[in-house]
Coordinates of C-alpha atoms in Angstrom, one line a residue:
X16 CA 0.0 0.0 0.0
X17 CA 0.8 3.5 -0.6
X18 CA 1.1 4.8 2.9
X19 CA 1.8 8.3 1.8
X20 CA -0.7 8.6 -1.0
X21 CA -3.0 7.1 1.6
X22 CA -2.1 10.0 4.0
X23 CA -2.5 12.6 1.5
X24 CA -6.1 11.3 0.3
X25 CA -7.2 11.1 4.1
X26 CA -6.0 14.7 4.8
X27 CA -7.9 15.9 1.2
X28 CA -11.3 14.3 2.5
X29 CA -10.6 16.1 6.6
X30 CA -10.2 19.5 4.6
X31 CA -13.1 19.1 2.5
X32 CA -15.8 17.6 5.5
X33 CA -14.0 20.4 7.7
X34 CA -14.9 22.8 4.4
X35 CA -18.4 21.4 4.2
X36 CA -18.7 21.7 7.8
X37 CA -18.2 25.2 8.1
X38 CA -20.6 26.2 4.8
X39 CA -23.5 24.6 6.4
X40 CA -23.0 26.8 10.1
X41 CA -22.6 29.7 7.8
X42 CA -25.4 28.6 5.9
X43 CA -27.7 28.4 9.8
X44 CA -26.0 31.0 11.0
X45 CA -27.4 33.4 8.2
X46 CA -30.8 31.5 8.6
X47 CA -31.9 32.2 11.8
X48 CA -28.5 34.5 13.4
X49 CA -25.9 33.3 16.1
X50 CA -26.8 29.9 17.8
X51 CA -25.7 31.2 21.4
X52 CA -29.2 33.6 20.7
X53 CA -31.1 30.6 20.5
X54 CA -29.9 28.3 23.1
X55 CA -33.8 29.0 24.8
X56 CA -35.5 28.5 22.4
X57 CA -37.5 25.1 21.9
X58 CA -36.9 22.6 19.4
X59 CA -40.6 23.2 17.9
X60 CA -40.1 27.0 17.6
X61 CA -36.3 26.5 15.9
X62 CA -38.4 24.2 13.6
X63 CA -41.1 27.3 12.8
X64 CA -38.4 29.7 12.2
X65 CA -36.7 27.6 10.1
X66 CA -39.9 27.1 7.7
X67 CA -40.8 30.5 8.1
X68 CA -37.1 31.9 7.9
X69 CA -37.0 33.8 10.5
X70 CA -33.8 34.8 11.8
X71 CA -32.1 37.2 14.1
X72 CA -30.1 40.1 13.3
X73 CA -26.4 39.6 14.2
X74 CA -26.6 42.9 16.2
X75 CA -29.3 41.4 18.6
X76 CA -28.9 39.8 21.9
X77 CA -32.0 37.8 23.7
X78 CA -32.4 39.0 27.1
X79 CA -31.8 36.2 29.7
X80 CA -33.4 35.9 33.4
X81 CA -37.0 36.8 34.5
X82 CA -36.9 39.3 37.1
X83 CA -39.7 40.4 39.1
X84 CA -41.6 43.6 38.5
X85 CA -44.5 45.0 39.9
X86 CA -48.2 44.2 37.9
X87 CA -49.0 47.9 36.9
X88 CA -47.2 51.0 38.2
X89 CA -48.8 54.6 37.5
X90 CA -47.4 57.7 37.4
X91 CA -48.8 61.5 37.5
X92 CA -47.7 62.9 34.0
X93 CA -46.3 66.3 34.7
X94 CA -45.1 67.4 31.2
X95 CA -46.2 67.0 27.6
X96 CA -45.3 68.9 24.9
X97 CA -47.5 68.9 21.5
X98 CA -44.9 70.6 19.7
X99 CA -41.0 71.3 19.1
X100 CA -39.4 73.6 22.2
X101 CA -36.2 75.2 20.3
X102 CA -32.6 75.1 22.1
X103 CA -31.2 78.0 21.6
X104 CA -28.1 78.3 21.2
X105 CA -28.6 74.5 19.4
X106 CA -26.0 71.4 20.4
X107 CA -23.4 71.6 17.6
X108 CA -22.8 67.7 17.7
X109 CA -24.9 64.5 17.5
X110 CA -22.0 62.6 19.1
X111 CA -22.7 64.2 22.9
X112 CA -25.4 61.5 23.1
X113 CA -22.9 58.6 22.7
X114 CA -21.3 59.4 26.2
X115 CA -23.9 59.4 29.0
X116 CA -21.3 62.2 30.7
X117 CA -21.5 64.3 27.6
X118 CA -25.5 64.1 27.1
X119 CA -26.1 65.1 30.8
X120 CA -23.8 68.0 30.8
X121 CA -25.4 69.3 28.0
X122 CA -29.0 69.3 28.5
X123 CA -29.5 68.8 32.0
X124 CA -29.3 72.3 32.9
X125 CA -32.1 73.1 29.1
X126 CA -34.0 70.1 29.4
X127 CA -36.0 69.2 32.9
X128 CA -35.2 65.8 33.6
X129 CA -33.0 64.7 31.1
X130 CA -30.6 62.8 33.5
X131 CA -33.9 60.1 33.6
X132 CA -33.8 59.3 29.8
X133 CA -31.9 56.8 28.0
X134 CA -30.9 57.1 23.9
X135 CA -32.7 53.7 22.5
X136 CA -30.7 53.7 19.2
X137 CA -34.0 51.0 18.0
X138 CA -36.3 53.5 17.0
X139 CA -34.5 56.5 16.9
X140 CA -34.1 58.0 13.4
X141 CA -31.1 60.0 11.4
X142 CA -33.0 62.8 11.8
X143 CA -34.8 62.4 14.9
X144 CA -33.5 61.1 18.2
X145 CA -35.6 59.0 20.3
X146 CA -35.2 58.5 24.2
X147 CA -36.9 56.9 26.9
X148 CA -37.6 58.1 30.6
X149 CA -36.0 55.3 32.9
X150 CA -38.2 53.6 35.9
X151 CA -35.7 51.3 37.9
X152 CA -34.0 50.6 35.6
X153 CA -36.4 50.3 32.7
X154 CA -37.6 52.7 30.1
X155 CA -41.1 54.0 30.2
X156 CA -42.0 53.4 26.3
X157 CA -44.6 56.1 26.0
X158 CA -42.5 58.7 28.3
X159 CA -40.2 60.1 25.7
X160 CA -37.6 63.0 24.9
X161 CA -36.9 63.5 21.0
X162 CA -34.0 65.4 20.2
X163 CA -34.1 66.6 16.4
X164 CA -31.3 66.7 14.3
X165 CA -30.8 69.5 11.7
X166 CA -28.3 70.4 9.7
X167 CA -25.4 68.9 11.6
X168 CA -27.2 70.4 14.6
X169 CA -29.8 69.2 17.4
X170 CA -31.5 72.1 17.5
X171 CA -35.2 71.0 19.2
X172 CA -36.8 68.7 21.7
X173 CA -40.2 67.4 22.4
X174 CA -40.8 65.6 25.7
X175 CA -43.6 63.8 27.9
X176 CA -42.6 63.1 31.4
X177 CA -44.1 61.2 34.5
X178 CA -43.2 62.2 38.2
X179 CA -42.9 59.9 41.0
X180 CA -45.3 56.6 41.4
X181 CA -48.8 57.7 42.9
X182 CA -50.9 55.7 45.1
X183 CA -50.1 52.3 47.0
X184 CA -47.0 49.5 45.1
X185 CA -48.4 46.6 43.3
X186 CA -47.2 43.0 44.2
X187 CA -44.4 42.0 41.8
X188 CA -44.4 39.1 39.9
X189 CA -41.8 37.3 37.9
X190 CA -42.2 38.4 34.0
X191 CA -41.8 35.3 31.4
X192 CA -38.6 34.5 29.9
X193 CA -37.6 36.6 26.5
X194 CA -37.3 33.1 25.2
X195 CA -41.1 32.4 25.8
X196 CA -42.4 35.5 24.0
X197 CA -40.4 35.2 21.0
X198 CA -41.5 31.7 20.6
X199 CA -45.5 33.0 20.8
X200 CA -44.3 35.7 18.0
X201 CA -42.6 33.1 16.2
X202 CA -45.3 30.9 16.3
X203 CA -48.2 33.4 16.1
X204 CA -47.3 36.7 14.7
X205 CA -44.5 37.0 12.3
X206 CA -44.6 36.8 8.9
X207 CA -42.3 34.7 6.4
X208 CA -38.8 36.4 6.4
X209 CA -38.9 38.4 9.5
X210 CA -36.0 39.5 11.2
X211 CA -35.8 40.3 15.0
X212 CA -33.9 43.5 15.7
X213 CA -34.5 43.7 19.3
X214 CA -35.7 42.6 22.4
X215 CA -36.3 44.7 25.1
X216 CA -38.2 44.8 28.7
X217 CA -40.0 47.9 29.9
X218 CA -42.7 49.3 31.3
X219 CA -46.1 50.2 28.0
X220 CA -49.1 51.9 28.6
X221 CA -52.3 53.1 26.9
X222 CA -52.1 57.2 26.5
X223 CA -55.5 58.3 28.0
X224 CA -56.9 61.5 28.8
X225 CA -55.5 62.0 32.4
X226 CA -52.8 63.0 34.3
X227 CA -52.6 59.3 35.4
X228 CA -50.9 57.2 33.4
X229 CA -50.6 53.3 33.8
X230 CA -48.0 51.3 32.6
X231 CA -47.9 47.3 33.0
X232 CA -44.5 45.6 31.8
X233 CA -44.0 44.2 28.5
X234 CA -41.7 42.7 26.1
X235 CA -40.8 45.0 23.2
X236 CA -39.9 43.2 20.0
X237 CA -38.9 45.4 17.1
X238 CA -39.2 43.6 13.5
X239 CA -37.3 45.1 10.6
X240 CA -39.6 47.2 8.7
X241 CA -40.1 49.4 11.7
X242 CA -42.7 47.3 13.3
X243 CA -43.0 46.6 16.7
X244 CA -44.4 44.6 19.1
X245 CA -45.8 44.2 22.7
X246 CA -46.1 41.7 24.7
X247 CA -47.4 41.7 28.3
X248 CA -44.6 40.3 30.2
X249 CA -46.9 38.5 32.7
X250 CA -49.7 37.0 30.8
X251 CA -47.9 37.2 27.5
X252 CA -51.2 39.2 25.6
X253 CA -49.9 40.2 22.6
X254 CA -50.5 43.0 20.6
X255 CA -50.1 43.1 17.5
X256 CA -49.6 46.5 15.3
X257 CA -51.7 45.1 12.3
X258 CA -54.5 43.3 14.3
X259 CA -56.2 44.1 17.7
X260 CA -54.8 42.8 21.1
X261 CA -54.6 38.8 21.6
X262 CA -54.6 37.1 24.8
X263 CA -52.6 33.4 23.4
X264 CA -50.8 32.9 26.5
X265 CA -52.8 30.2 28.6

């Protein structure tokens, strides 16, 4: 026998199966994004995304854990602004809101508040800015400062607000896993071809006609295509932007 020809035909065929190997993770890799995003997820709703095609983008991370937050909280909303307050003299750079130093010594002493919000790059815009009010640690979706961005300049803000908690704490409860809700989405909700963006936990409300507001955590998922959903993080009720709310979560 041929020992050496032998050798070089055995190291041909490791190459190639190690070639081989590596086109089909890149090939599930661009299917349905990193596999450490996915390690939660069940076998059925890997099996959905993969005849749907869903996938994650690269960018996105799955939370992990299930803390405990409290059912509903409500707040007294103390400012609201229909329209555009101009800063005068206007911010000359976009790039103070990068460093959470910079942003606050900015606009903390022209903006009431504005050590309480957090950039959330997600829905924010090139042109408009997008920030949440924080609640332990959480943004309040509907409580928002927008910055807008002009000709190299952010030179105007809108901004709702909501003081301190009123009236008596709520029990808290543990909220369901990320893992869960993406698998009633998955399941459920998105269409052929979706890709996740993000996944985030917060605090969504209904805007009513009071100086109460009432907020009840939820899962935010953004989709590509600038749609987003929520989903109750205790009861998992979804709801949907192109259909009214569901309650699939039993």
């Amino acid at each position: 026998m041929d020992w050496g020809r032998a050798k070089t035909v055995l190291i041909l065929s490791f190459l190639l199966l190690n070639v081989l190997l590596g086109f089909q993770l890149w090939n599930d890799y661009k299917e349905t994004g990193p596999a450490t995003a996915f390690d939660g997820l069940t076998e059925e709703t890997r099996a959905v995304m993969q005849e749907k095609k869903i996938r994650m983008d690269t960018n996105a991370k799955i939370p992990k854990g299930t803390p405990s937050l409290q059912t509903t909280v409500s707040f007294n909303q103390t400012l609201n602004s229909a329209e555009r307050v101009p800063l005068v003299p206007p911010v000359e750079s976009k790039a103070v809101l990068l460093s959470r130093n910079n942003f606050e010594e900015k606009f903390k002493d022209r903006i009431d508040q504005a050590e309480d919000y957090e950039l959330d790059p997600i829905t924010s815009s090139g042109k408009v800015f997008i920030l949440h009010q924080m609640y332990g640690g959480y943004p309040l979706f509907e409580m928002t400062l927008k910055l807008y961005y002009e000709n190299q300049q952010i030179n105007a803000f809108q901004q709702s607000y909501a003081q301190t908690p009123s009236g008596a704490e709520e029990k808290e409860q543990p909220v369901l896993p990320a893992y869960t809700v993406l698998g009633i989405l998955v399941k459920n909700h998105l269409q052929n071809g979706a890709v996740i963006q993000d996944v985030r936990l917060g605090y969504h409300g209904q805007s009513y006609n009071s100086q109460v507001q009432v907020f009840a955590p939820y899962w935010r998922v953004a989709i590509e295509g600038d749609k987003i959903f929520y989903v109750h993080a205790i009861n998992g009720a979804v709801e949907d932007p192109s259909q009214e709310e569901k309650q699939i979560w039993e």
